[in-house]
XYZ file of C-alpha atoms in Angstrom:
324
model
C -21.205 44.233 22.994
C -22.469 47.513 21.191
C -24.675 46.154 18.444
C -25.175 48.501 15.656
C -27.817 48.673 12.893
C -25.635 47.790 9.994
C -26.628 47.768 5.970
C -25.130 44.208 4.347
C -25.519 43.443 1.130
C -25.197 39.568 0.093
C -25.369 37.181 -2.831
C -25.244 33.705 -3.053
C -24.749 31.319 -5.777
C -26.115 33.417 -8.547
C -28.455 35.316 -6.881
C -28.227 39.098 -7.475
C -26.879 41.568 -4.702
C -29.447 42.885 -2.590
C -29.802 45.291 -0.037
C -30.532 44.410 3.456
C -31.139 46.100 6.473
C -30.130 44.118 9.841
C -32.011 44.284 12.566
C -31.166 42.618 16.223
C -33.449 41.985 18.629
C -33.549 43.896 21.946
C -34.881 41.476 24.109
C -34.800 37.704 24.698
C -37.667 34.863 23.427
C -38.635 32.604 26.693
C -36.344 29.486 26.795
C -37.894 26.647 24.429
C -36.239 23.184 24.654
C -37.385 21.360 21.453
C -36.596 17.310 21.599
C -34.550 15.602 18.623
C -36.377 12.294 17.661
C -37.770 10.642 20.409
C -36.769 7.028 21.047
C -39.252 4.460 20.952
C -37.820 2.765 23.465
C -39.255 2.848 27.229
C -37.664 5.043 29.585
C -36.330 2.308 32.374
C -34.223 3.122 35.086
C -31.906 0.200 36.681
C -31.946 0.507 40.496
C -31.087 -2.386 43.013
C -33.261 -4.951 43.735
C -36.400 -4.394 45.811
C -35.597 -0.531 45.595
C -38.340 1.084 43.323
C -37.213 3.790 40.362
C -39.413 6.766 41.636
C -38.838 6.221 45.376
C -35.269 6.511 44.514
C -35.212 9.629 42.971
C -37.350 11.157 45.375
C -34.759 10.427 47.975
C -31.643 11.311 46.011
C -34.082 14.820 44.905
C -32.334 18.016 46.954
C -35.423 19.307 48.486
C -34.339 22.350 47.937
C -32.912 22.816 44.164
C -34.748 19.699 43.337
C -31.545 18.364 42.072
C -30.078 15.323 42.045
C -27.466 14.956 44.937
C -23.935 14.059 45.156
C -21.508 13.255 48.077
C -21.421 14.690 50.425
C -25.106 14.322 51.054
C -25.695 15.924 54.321
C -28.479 15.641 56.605
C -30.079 17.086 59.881
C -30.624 15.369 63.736
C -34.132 14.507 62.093
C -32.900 12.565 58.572
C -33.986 15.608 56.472
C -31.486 15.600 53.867
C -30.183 18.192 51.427
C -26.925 19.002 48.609
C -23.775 20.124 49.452
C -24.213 23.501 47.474
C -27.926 23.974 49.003
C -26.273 23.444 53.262
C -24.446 26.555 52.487
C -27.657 28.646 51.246
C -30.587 27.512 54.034
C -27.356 28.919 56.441
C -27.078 25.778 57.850
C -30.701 25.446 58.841
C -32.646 22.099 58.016
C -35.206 23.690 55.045
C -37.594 20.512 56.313
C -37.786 21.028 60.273
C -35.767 23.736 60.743
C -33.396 22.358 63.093
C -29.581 22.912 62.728
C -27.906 20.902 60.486
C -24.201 20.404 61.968
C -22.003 18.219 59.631
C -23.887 15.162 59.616
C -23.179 12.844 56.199
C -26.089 10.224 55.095
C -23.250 7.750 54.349
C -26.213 5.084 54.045
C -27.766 7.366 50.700
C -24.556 7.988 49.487
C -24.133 3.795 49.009
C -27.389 3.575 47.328
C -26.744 5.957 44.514
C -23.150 4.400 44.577
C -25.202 1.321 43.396
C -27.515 2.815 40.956
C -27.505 2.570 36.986
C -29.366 4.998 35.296
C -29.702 6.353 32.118
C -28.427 9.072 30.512
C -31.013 12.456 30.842
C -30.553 12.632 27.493
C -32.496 9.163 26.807
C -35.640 10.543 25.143
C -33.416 12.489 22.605
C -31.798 9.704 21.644
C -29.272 8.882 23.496
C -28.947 5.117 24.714
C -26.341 4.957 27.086
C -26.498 4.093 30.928
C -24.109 4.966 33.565
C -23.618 4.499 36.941
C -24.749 7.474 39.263
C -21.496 8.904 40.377
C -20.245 9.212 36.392
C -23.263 10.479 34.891
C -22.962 14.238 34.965
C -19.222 13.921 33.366
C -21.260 11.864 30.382
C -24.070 14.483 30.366
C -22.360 17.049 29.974
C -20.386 16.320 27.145
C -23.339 14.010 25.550
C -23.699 14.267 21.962
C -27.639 14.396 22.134
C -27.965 17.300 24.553
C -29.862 20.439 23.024
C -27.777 22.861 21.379
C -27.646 26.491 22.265
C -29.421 28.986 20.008
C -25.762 30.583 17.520
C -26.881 33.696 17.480
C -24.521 36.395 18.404
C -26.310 39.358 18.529
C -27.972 39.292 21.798
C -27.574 36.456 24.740
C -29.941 34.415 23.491
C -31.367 31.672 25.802
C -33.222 29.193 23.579
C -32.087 25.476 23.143
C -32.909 22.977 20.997
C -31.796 20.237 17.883
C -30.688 21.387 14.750
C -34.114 21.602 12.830
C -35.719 23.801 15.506
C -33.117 26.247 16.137
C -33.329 26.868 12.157
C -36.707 27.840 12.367
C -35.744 29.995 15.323
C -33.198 32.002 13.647
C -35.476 32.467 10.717
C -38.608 33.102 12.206
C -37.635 35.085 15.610
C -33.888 36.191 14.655
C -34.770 36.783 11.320
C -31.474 36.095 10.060
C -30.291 35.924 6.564
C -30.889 32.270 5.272
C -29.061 30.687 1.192
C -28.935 28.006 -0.054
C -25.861 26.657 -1.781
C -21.911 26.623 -0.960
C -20.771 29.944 -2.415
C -21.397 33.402 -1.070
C -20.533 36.973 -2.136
C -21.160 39.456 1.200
C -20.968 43.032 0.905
C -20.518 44.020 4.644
C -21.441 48.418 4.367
C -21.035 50.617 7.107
C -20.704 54.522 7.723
C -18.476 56.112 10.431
C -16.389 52.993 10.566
C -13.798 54.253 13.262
C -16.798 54.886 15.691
C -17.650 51.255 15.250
C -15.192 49.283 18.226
C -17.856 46.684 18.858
C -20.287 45.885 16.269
C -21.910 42.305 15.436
C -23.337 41.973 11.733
C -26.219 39.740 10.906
C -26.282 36.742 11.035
C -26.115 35.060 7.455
C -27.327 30.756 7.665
C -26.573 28.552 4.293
C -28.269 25.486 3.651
C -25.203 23.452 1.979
C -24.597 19.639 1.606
C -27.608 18.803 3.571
C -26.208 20.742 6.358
C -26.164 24.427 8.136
C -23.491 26.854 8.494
C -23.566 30.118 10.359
C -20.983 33.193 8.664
C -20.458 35.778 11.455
C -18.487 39.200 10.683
C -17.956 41.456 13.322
C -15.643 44.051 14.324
C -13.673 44.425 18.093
C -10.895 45.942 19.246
C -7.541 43.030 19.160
C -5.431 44.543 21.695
C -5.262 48.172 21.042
C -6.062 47.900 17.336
C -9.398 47.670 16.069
C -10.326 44.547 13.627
C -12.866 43.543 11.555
C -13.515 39.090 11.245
C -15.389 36.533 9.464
C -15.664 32.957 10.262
C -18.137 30.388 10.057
C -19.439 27.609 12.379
C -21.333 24.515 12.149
C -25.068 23.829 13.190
C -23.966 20.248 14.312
C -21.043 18.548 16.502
C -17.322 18.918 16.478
C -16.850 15.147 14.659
C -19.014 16.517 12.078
C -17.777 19.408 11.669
C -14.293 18.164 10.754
C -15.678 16.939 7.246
C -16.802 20.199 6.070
C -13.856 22.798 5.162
C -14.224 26.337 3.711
C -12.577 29.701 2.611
C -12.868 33.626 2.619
C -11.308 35.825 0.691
C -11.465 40.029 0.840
C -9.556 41.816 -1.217
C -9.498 44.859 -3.659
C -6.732 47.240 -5.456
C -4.626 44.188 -6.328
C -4.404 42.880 -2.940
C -6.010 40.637 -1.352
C -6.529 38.051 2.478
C -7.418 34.600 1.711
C -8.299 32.074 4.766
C -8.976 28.651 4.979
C -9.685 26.438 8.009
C -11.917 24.134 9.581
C -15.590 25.757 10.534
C -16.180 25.348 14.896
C -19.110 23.680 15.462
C -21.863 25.914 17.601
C -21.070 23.950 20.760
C -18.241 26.410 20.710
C -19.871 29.636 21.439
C -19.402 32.594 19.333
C -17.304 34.571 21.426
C -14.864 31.636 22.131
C -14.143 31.309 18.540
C -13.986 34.891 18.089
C -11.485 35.368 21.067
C -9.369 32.186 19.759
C -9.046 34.367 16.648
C -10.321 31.260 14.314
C -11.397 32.758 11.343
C -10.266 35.886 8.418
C -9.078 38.887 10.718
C -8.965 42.452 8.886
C -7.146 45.035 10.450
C -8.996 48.169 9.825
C -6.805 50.517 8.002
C -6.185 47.331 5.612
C -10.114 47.035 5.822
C -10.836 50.880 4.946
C -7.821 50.292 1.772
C -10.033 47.787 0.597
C -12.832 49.795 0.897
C -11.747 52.395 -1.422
C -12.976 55.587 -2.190
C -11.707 58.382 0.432
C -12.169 55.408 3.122
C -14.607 56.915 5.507
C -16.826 54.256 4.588
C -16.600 50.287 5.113
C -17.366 48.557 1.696
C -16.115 45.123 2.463
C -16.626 42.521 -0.086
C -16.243 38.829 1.181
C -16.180 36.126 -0.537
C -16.124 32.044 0.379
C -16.743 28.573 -0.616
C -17.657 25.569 1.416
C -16.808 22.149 -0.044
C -16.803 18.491 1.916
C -13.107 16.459 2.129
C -13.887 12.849 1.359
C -11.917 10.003 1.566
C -10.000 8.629 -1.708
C -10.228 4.792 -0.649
C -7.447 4.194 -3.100
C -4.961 6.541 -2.126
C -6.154 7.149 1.241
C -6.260 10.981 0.681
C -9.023 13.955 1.055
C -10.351 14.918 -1.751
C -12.458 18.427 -1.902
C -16.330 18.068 -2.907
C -17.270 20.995 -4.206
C -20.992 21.978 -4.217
C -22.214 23.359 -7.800
């Protein structure tokens, strides 16, 4: 994506308009993994009897990748073993001894992680469950304690972490815009806007209801017609996202787009909600009408709320909660 230098003027909650000149970053931070809070508990793997935790691992270790392995676990004339996806890259050469590696399986390590427990990687974050061997990866990969990736859409950004850290990330090394409160006012400007097909504006990060939201407004061409659109996503898990709702609103001239919906959380990526079309879309001659003037400029004002649905317990009905 062509990412263009952009001028945005916001407001939120009061505060006055001010100008603001985005800047994206043209190259990517080292990947940082920052831990949630650590469990106290001690890290304890359940193997069978007699079989100790670290000997275990080093046998079910590819030698190669260094990850774990999964049937079918192949080995050479020698017992050297190795992955499935690693056989293919030594080109069928043992990476231990050298010798050719055939289609042997080591059907006598592939019952010993059958009969392994372990917990999930995720332990030290937080998470407490423990799975058997074969299941593990499906739980990992879906586990609700597992870093999140850094939300920020202009550049491929490689930094993981919890919530807390990959705040101070986007503030510190992003440099995004960061409110507090549930309201905003956004002034998105640009010049020249029919040379702008791809364009990503800055990030904007409120602090609301104890929580963090991420507004992205970008433009890309919908088909063969070029668009302008807003959404927002949450800095926290799909569940959790479901109790937040919010709205946008652009408009001028006596017209006007309102939108309403559900923010994604930021385990979606960006461009998946972008390309699912979740969020205010803005056509750009509708865009450039709103804009006014002789519309060779973008001056798009958006507007939006954020409010928390809680649950009546008498009626058994969502009620909004706005934020003052």
């Amino acid at each position: 994506m062509e990412i263009d230098n952009i001028e945005c003027v916001s407001s939120s909650d009061g505060i006055e308009d001010e100008e603001i000149q985005s800047s994206v970053s043209t190259h990517n931070p080292s990947v940082m993994h920052h831990p949630q809070n650590a469990s106290s508990k001690p890290h304890v793997n359940i193997v069978p009897s007699g079989i100790g935790p670290t000997s275990v691992h080093e046998l079910l270790e590819c030698p190669v990748c260094t990850n774990s392995m999964y049937p079918p676990i192949h080995q050479c004339h020698n017992g050297h073993t190795l992955c499935s996806t690693c056989k293919t890259r030594v080109h069928n050469r043992c990476p231990t001894c050298r010798q050719e590696l055939g289609d042997i399986r080591c059907l006598a390590l592939e019952k010993v992680a059958e009969s392994l427990d372990l917990p999930c990687k995720y332990y030290s974050l937080g998470c407490p469950e423990i799975f058997p061997y074969y299941s593990k990866l499906k739980h990992e990969a879906l586990c609700n304690y597992r870093p999140y990736n850094c939300p920020y859409a202009g550049s491929e950004c490689a930094v993981t972490g919890d919530i807390p850290y990959l705040v101070t990330h986007l503030r510190d090394y992003h440099k995004v815009d960061m409110h507090t409160g549930c309201t905003f006012n956004h002034r998105y400007v640009k010049s020249n806007p029919r040379e702008v097909e791809n364009a990503t504006w800055m990030l904007t990060v409120f602090n609301c209801f104890g929580q963090y939201f991420c507004l992205h407004f970008e433009a890309f061409q919908l088909g063969m017609a070029p668009v302008y659109m807003a959404f927002l996503r949450f800095m926290g898990d799909e569940n959790e996202a479901r109790n937040y709702s919010y709205s946008l609103e652009v408009g001028a001239n006596g017209r006007k787009l309102i939108w309403e919906g559900t923010p994604r959380s930021i385990r979606d990526s960006h461009r998946k909600v972008r390309d699912s079309h979740d969020g205010l879309i803005i056509q750009r001659n509708m865009a450039l009408f709103f804009s006014g003037g002789d519309r060779k400029e973008l001056k798009l004002r958006v507007t939006g709320r954020i409010w928390k649905e809680q649950q009546n317990p008498d009626a058994g009905a969502c009620i909004p909660n706005i934020c003052s």
